[in-house]
Amino acid sequence: MSPVSAARTASAETTDTSMLRVSGLTKSYSRGTSLLSRLGSSGPSTLKALDGVDLDLRPGEILALVGESGSGKSTLAKILVGSTTATGGQVFYRGTGALARRDRESSRRVQMVFQDPYSSLNPRLTVGRMLAELLLLHKIVPRSEVRAESVRLLNLVGLEEEVLGAYPSQFSGGQRQRLAIARAIAVRPDVLIADEPVSALDVSVQATILDLFTSLRAELGLSILFIAHNLAVVQHLSDRVAVMYLGRIVEIADTRELFAHPRHPYTRALIDSIPRMREGSVNDAFELDGEPPSPYDVPAGCRFHPRCALASEICRANDPPLLQVRPAHESACLKADELAAIPLPEPPQELP
Ligand SMILES: Nc1ncnc2c1ncn2[C@@H]1O[C@H](COP(=O)(O)OP(=O)(O)O)[C@@H](O)[C@H]1O
Ligand code: SF4
Ligand SMILES: [Mg+2]
């Protein structure tokens, strides 16, 4: 664990009010040992999908986790729901390591919603059977109340009683995502982890599903980790935003604060890439070129330096830690002050 993580762990243990907290989390994958995977791969053999992540999810908040494809978002989500194990670091649920047990009760508390709802729904079960099996397995209600509870759940996600007899294949993409959400909340979790739940949906449908997350948070008091690859999606949804790049959190702040005062050039590039009403209002210097570097070979110094408009020698020699740059706002950039002096573009266009 890094000295920064160790210090945070020590101070957080006494006053940990978070729903979920990860500390110094790492996850490495080894290149396969087959001849095929070794051919043409002379570089490092270990990929660092997560490289020291510290993050907390507060009670009742919607925390957005945003970053390009391959930055490690799904790996973090999978560790949090227990479908993969971390290489190093710790996961705390309500201040304890309870989730490490991964018994049925621990698993129930943290539920996941996926990008492709079809993959998480059994195509051979009607909606009624699917919900009934879950409610009985987890002893949420007695058998006599299963139907009423199923209808309540469907209504919560904007579906009607009539769909109890239908199969997942009979639904549209947006309705399937509603079903997947009903399935996740059926077991009365405390935490919902939504991994790009609107990325595969039409823009008009996206907005209705985003509204659903907001209303579920209000009605059920859920804490939600909402993963997206695009800041525009979470702009009006989340309370806070954590920006991830090549396995690290590089900036975290309240959503308004982050959009008004970005202090990392990567965040600035993501903000500038949001569609705007007026052409020419964006500073092209921050435009992101190409793909992120391979996580098999993370750049030395600041991992963002090969794509950064402000990079200089100091950035190639130093790996910046995540530090407070403004109240309740942390950034891992050595030139956060320099960035602050470059005017922001006009506010992004509102989502429909
Ligand atoms: N099971 C796996 N085996 C090897 N590499 C993996 C595996 N799962 C993810 N990765 C790699 O880990 C990195 C992070 O992946 P992922 O967490 O899926 O990112 P994101 O969700 O942000 O797109 C990527 O480089 C990906 O190729
Ligand atoms: S430390 Fe340097 S390279 Fe890294 S984000 Fe800041 S300015 Fe860019
Ligand atoms: Mg992913």
Coordinates of C-alpha atoms and ligand atoms in Angstrom, one line a residue:
M1 CA 0.0 0.0 0.0
S2 CA 1.3 3.5 -0.8
P3 CA 2.2 5.8 2.1
V4 CA -0.8 8.0 1.1
S5 CA -3.2 5.0 1.1
A6 CA -1.8 3.8 4.5
A7 CA -2.3 7.3 6.0
R8 CA -5.8 7.5 4.7
T9 CA -6.7 4.0 5.9
A10 CA -5.4 4.8 9.4
S11 CA -7.4 8.0 9.7
A12 CA -10.5 6.7 8.0
E13 CA -10.9 3.5 10.1
T14 CA -12.0 5.6 13.1
T15 CA -14.5 7.8 11.3
D16 CA -15.6 5.7 8.3
T17 CA -19.1 6.8 7.4
S18 CA -18.9 5.5 3.8
M19 CA -21.2 2.8 2.4
L20 CA -18.3 1.3 0.4
R21 CA -14.6 2.3 0.5
V22 CA -11.7 0.9 -1.3
S23 CA -8.1 1.6 -0.2
G24 CA -4.9 1.0 -2.3
L25 CA -6.8 -1.3 -4.6
T26 CA -4.8 -3.0 -7.3
K27 CA -5.6 -5.6 -9.9
S28 CA -3.1 -7.2 -12.2
Y29 CA -3.6 -9.6 -15.0
S30 CA -0.8 -11.8 -16.4
R31 CA -0.3 -12.3 -20.1
G32 CA -1.5 -15.8 -21.0
T33 CA 1.1 -18.5 -20.9
S34 CA 0.0 -20.0 -24.2
L35 CA 2.3 -19.9 -27.2
L36 CA -0.2 -17.7 -29.1
S37 CA -0.4 -15.0 -26.4
R38 CA 3.5 -14.9 -26.0
L39 CA 4.0 -14.5 -29.7
G40 CA 4.6 -10.9 -30.7
S41 CA 4.5 -9.7 -27.0
S42 CA 8.1 -9.0 -25.9
G43 CA 7.1 -6.2 -23.5
P44 CA 6.0 -6.5 -19.8
S45 CA 3.9 -9.6 -19.0
T46 CA 1.7 -8.0 -16.3
L47 CA -1.2 -5.6 -17.0
K48 CA -2.2 -3.2 -14.2
A49 CA -5.9 -2.8 -14.6
L50 CA -6.1 -1.0 -11.2
D51 CA -3.0 0.7 -9.9
G52 CA -3.7 2.0 -6.4
V53 CA -7.3 3.1 -6.2
D54 CA -8.7 5.0 -3.1
L55 CA -12.4 5.8 -3.4
D56 CA -15.4 6.0 -1.1
L57 CA -19.1 5.9 -1.8
R58 CA -21.1 7.9 0.7
P59 CA -24.6 7.0 2.0
G60 CA -27.4 8.0 -0.4
E61 CA -25.1 9.6 -3.0
I62 CA -24.7 9.0 -6.8
L63 CA -21.0 8.9 -7.4
A64 CA -20.0 8.8 -11.1
L65 CA -16.9 6.9 -12.2
V66 CA -15.9 8.2 -15.6
G67 CA -13.0 7.3 -18.0
E68 CA -12.2 6.0 -21.4
S69 CA -12.6 2.4 -22.3
G70 CA -9.9 0.3 -20.7
S71 CA -9.3 2.6 -17.7
G72 CA -10.3 -0.1 -15.2
K73 CA -13.9 0.9 -14.4
S74 CA -15.5 -2.5 -14.9
T75 CA -12.6 -4.2 -13.0
L76 CA -13.3 -2.0 -10.0
A77 CA -17.1 -2.8 -10.3
K78 CA -16.4 -6.5 -10.5
I79 CA -14.2 -6.4 -7.4
L80 CA -17.0 -4.5 -5.5
V81 CA -19.6 -7.1 -6.3
G82 CA -17.2 -10.0 -5.7
S83 CA -17.1 -11.4 -9.2
T84 CA -13.4 -11.0 -9.2
T85 CA -10.8 -10.6 -6.5
A86 CA -8.3 -7.7 -6.1
T87 CA -4.6 -8.4 -6.3
G88 CA -4.0 -5.9 -3.4
G89 CA -5.7 -3.4 -1.2
Q90 CA -8.9 -3.5 0.7
V91 CA -12.7 -3.1 0.3
F92 CA -14.7 -1.9 3.3
Y93 CA -18.5 -2.1 3.6
R94 CA -19.9 0.4 6.1
G95 CA -16.4 0.6 7.7
T96 CA -15.9 -3.2 8.0
G97 CA -14.4 -5.8 5.7
A98 CA -17.8 -7.6 5.7
L99 CA -17.9 -8.0 2.0
A100 CA -14.7 -10.1 2.0
R101 CA -16.9 -13.0 3.3
R102 CA -19.0 -13.0 0.2
D103 CA -21.8 -15.0 1.8
R104 CA -25.4 -14.6 0.5
E105 CA -26.1 -11.8 2.9
S106 CA -23.0 -9.8 2.0
S107 CA -23.7 -10.3 -1.8
R108 CA -27.2 -9.1 -1.4
R109 CA -26.1 -5.7 -0.1
V110 CA -24.3 -4.7 -3.3
Q111 CA -26.1 -5.3 -6.6
M112 CA -24.9 -4.6 -10.1
V113 CA -26.7 -3.4 -13.3
F114 CA -24.8 -4.1 -16.5
Q115 CA -24.5 -2.3 -19.9
D116 CA -26.2 -5.3 -21.7
P117 CA -29.3 -6.1 -19.6
Y118 CA -30.0 -9.2 -21.7
S119 CA -26.9 -10.9 -20.4
S120 CA -28.1 -10.6 -16.8
L121 CA -31.7 -11.8 -17.5
N122 CA -32.5 -15.5 -17.9
P123 CA -34.3 -15.7 -21.3
R124 CA -36.2 -18.8 -20.2
L125 CA -37.9 -17.2 -17.2
T126 CA -40.9 -15.0 -17.3
V127 CA -40.6 -11.7 -15.4
G128 CA -42.9 -13.1 -12.7
R129 CA -40.8 -16.3 -12.2
M130 CA -37.5 -14.3 -12.2
L131 CA -38.7 -12.0 -9.4
A132 CA -40.4 -14.7 -7.4
E133 CA -37.3 -16.9 -7.4
L134 CA -35.2 -14.0 -6.1
L135 CA -37.7 -12.9 -3.5
L136 CA -38.0 -16.4 -2.1
L137 CA -34.3 -17.3 -2.2
H138 CA -33.4 -14.2 -0.2
K139 CA -36.5 -14.5 2.0
I140 CA -37.5 -10.9 1.2
V141 CA -41.2 -11.6 1.6
P142 CA -43.3 -14.7 2.4
R143 CA -44.7 -16.7 -0.6
S144 CA -48.2 -15.2 -0.1
E145 CA -46.8 -11.7 -0.8
V146 CA -44.6 -12.4 -3.7
R147 CA -47.0 -11.2 -6.4
A148 CA -47.7 -7.9 -4.6
E149 CA -44.0 -7.3 -4.0
S150 CA -43.3 -8.1 -7.7
V151 CA -45.9 -5.6 -8.8
R152 CA -44.5 -3.0 -6.4
L153 CA -41.0 -3.5 -7.9
L154 CA -42.2 -3.3 -11.5
N155 CA -44.1 -0.1 -10.7
L156 CA -40.9 1.4 -9.1
V157 CA -39.0 0.9 -12.3
G158 CA -41.9 2.2 -14.5
L159 CA -43.4 -1.1 -15.7
E160 CA -46.9 -2.5 -15.3
E161 CA -48.3 -5.6 -13.7
E162 CA -49.1 -7.0 -17.2
V163 CA -45.5 -7.8 -17.9
L164 CA -45.3 -10.5 -15.2
G165 CA -46.1 -13.2 -17.8
A166 CA -43.7 -11.9 -20.4
Y167 CA -40.2 -13.1 -21.3
P168 CA -37.1 -10.7 -21.6
S169 CA -37.0 -11.2 -25.4
Q170 CA -40.4 -9.4 -25.6
F171 CA -39.0 -6.2 -24.3
S172 CA -37.2 -3.2 -25.9
G173 CA -33.7 -2.3 -24.8
G174 CA -34.9 0.4 -22.4
Q175 CA -37.5 -1.9 -20.9
R176 CA -35.0 -4.7 -20.4
Q177 CA -32.8 -2.3 -18.5
R178 CA -35.8 -1.4 -16.3
L179 CA -36.2 -5.2 -15.7
A180 CA -32.6 -5.6 -14.9
I181 CA -32.9 -2.7 -12.4
A182 CA -36.0 -4.3 -10.9
R183 CA -34.1 -7.5 -10.5
A184 CA -31.2 -5.7 -8.8
I185 CA -33.4 -3.8 -6.3
A186 CA -35.6 -6.9 -5.6
V187 CA -33.2 -8.1 -2.9
R188 CA -33.2 -4.7 -1.2
P189 CA -29.5 -3.8 -1.6
D190 CA -27.9 -0.8 0.0
V191 CA -25.6 -0.2 -2.9
L192 CA -26.3 -0.3 -6.7
I193 CA -23.3 -0.4 -9.1
A194 CA -24.4 0.5 -12.6
D195 CA -21.7 -0.3 -15.2
E196 CA -22.5 1.9 -18.3
P197 CA -26.2 1.1 -18.0
V198 CA -27.3 3.5 -20.7
S199 CA -24.4 3.2 -23.1
A200 CA -26.2 0.7 -25.4
L201 CA -29.5 2.7 -25.4
D202 CA -30.9 5.3 -27.8
V203 CA -30.3 8.9 -26.5
S204 CA -34.0 9.5 -25.9
V205 CA -34.2 6.3 -23.8
Q206 CA -31.0 7.1 -22.0
A207 CA -32.6 10.2 -20.4
T208 CA -35.6 8.2 -19.0
I209 CA -33.3 5.6 -17.5
L210 CA -31.1 8.3 -15.9
D211 CA -34.3 9.8 -14.4
L212 CA -35.1 6.3 -13.0
F213 CA -31.8 6.2 -11.1
T214 CA -32.5 9.6 -9.6
S215 CA -36.0 8.5 -8.4
L216 CA -34.7 5.2 -7.0
R217 CA -32.1 7.0 -5.0
A218 CA -34.8 9.3 -3.6
E219 CA -37.4 6.5 -2.9
L220 CA -35.1 3.7 -1.7
G221 CA -32.2 5.7 -0.3
L222 CA -29.8 3.7 -2.4
S223 CA -26.1 4.7 -2.7
I224 CA -25.2 4.4 -6.4
L225 CA -21.9 4.0 -8.2
F226 CA -22.7 5.0 -11.8
I227 CA -20.1 4.1 -14.4
A228 CA -19.9 6.0 -17.7
H229 CA -17.2 6.7 -20.4
N230 CA -18.6 10.1 -21.0
L231 CA -19.0 13.1 -18.7
A232 CA -22.1 14.4 -20.4
V233 CA -24.1 11.4 -19.2
V234 CA -23.5 12.0 -15.6
Q235 CA -23.5 15.8 -15.6
H236 CA -27.1 16.1 -14.3
L237 CA -27.2 12.8 -12.5
S238 CA -24.3 12.5 -10.1
D239 CA -23.5 14.3 -6.8
R240 CA -19.7 13.7 -7.3
V241 CA -17.5 12.6 -10.1
A242 CA -14.3 10.5 -10.0
V243 CA -12.3 10.5 -13.2
M244 CA -10.2 7.4 -13.9
Y245 CA -7.2 7.1 -16.2
L246 CA -5.2 3.9 -16.8
G247 CA -6.1 2.3 -13.5
R248 CA -5.9 5.4 -11.2
I249 CA -8.4 8.1 -10.0
V250 CA -6.9 11.3 -11.4
E251 CA -9.5 13.8 -10.2
I252 CA -12.5 13.7 -7.8
A253 CA -14.9 16.5 -6.8
D254 CA -18.6 17.4 -6.5
T255 CA -20.1 17.4 -9.9
R256 CA -20.6 21.2 -10.1
E257 CA -17.2 21.9 -8.7
L258 CA -15.6 19.5 -11.2
F259 CA -17.3 21.1 -14.2
A260 CA -16.6 24.6 -13.1
H261 CA -13.0 24.1 -11.9
P262 CA -11.4 21.1 -13.6
R263 CA -7.9 20.7 -12.2
H264 CA -6.7 17.8 -14.4
P265 CA -6.0 18.2 -18.1
Y266 CA -7.7 14.8 -18.8
T267 CA -10.9 15.9 -17.1
R268 CA -10.6 19.2 -19.0
A269 CA -10.4 17.2 -22.3
L270 CA -13.5 15.2 -21.3
I271 CA -15.4 18.4 -20.5
D272 CA -14.3 20.0 -23.8
S273 CA -15.4 17.0 -25.8
I274 CA -19.1 17.4 -24.7
P275 CA -21.1 18.7 -27.6
R276 CA -21.8 22.4 -27.5
M277 CA -24.3 24.8 -29.2
R278 CA -21.6 27.1 -30.6
E279 CA -18.7 25.9 -32.7
G280 CA -15.3 27.3 -31.8
S281 CA -15.9 27.7 -28.1
V282 CA -13.6 24.8 -27.2
N283 CA -9.8 25.1 -26.7
D284 CA -8.5 22.4 -29.1
A285 CA -5.3 22.1 -27.2
F286 CA -7.0 19.7 -24.8
E287 CA -8.4 17.4 -27.5
L288 CA -7.5 13.8 -26.8
D289 CA -5.4 12.2 -29.5
G290 CA -5.6 8.5 -30.1
E291 CA -6.1 5.8 -27.6
P292 CA -4.7 5.6 -24.0
P293 CA -1.3 3.8 -23.8
S294 CA -1.4 0.1 -23.1
P295 CA -1.9 -0.8 -19.5
Y296 CA 0.9 -3.4 -20.0
D297 CA 3.3 -0.5 -20.3
V298 CA 2.1 2.5 -18.2
P299 CA 4.2 5.6 -19.0
A300 CA 6.7 6.6 -16.3
G301 CA 6.1 9.7 -14.3
C302 CA 2.6 11.1 -14.8
R303 CA 0.7 8.4 -16.7
F304 CA -1.2 11.0 -18.7
H305 CA 2.0 12.8 -20.0
P306 CA 2.1 11.4 -23.6
R307 CA -1.3 12.9 -24.3
C308 CA -1.2 16.0 -22.1
A309 CA -1.2 19.5 -23.5
L310 CA 0.7 20.8 -20.5
A311 CA 3.3 18.1 -20.1
S312 CA 6.9 19.0 -19.5
E313 CA 10.1 17.4 -18.2
I314 CA 8.8 17.5 -14.6
C315 CA 5.8 15.4 -15.6
R316 CA 7.9 12.7 -17.2
A317 CA 10.0 12.4 -14.0
N318 CA 7.3 12.5 -11.3
D319 CA 4.2 10.3 -10.7
P320 CA 1.7 12.8 -9.1
P321 CA -0.4 11.6 -6.1
L322 CA -4.0 12.6 -5.7
L323 CA -3.9 15.8 -3.6
Q324 CA -6.4 18.4 -2.4
V325 CA -6.4 21.3 -4.8
R326 CA -9.6 23.1 -3.6
P327 CA -12.1 22.4 -0.8
A328 CA -13.4 18.8 -1.3
H329 CA -11.6 18.5 -4.6
E330 CA -8.6 16.3 -5.4
S331 CA -6.4 16.1 -8.5
A332 CA -3.3 14.2 -9.5
C333 CA -1.7 16.9 -11.6
L334 CA 1.5 18.7 -11.0
K335 CA 0.2 21.7 -12.9
A336 CA -3.3 22.1 -11.5
D337 CA -2.7 25.8 -10.9
E338 CA -1.4 26.4 -14.5
L339 CA -4.6 24.7 -15.8
A340 CA -6.7 26.9 -13.6
A341 CA -5.5 30.0 -15.5
I342 CA -6.8 28.7 -18.9
P343 CA -10.4 29.8 -19.5
L344 CA -13.1 27.2 -19.7
P345 CA -15.3 26.8 -22.8
E346 CA -19.0 27.9 -22.6
P347 CA -21.2 25.5 -20.6
P348 CA -21.9 22.3 -22.5
Q349 CA -25.2 21.8 -24.3
E350 CA -28.0 20.4 -22.0
L351 CA -28.9 16.7 -22.6
P352 CA -32.5 16.3 -24.0
Ligands
LIG1 N1 -10.0 -10.9 -17.5 C1 -9.1 -10.1 -18.0 N2 -7.9 -10.6 -18.4 C2 -6.9 -9.8 -18.9 N3 -7.1 -8.4 -19.0 C3 -8.3 -7.9 -18.6 C4 -9.3 -8.7 -18.1 N4 -10.4 -7.9 -17.7 C5 -10.0 -6.6 -18.1 N5 -8.7 -6.6 -18.6 C6 -7.9 -5.5 -19.0 O1 -7.9 -4.6 -17.9 C7 -8.0 -3.2 -18.4 C8 -9.2 -2.5 -17.7 O2 -10.3 -3.1 -18.2 P1 -11.8 -2.7 -17.7 O3 -11.9 -2.7 -16.3 O4 -12.8 -3.6 -18.5 O5 -11.9 -1.2 -18.3 P2 -13.2 -0.3 -18.6 O6 -14.4 -0.9 -17.9 O7 -12.8 1.1 -18.0 O8 -13.3 -0.2 -20.0 C9 -8.1 -3.3 -19.9 O9 -6.8 -3.1 -20.4 C10 -8.6 -4.7 -20.1 O10 -8.1 -5.2 -21.4
SF4_2 S1 1.3 16.2 -14.2 FE1 1.9 17.1 -16.1 S2 1.5 15.5 -17.7 FE2 0.4 15.0 -15.8 S3 -1.6 15.8 -16.2 FE3 -0.5 17.3 -15.0 S4 0.4 18.7 -16.6 FE4 -0.3 16.8 -17.6
MG3 MG -16.2 -1.4 -18.7

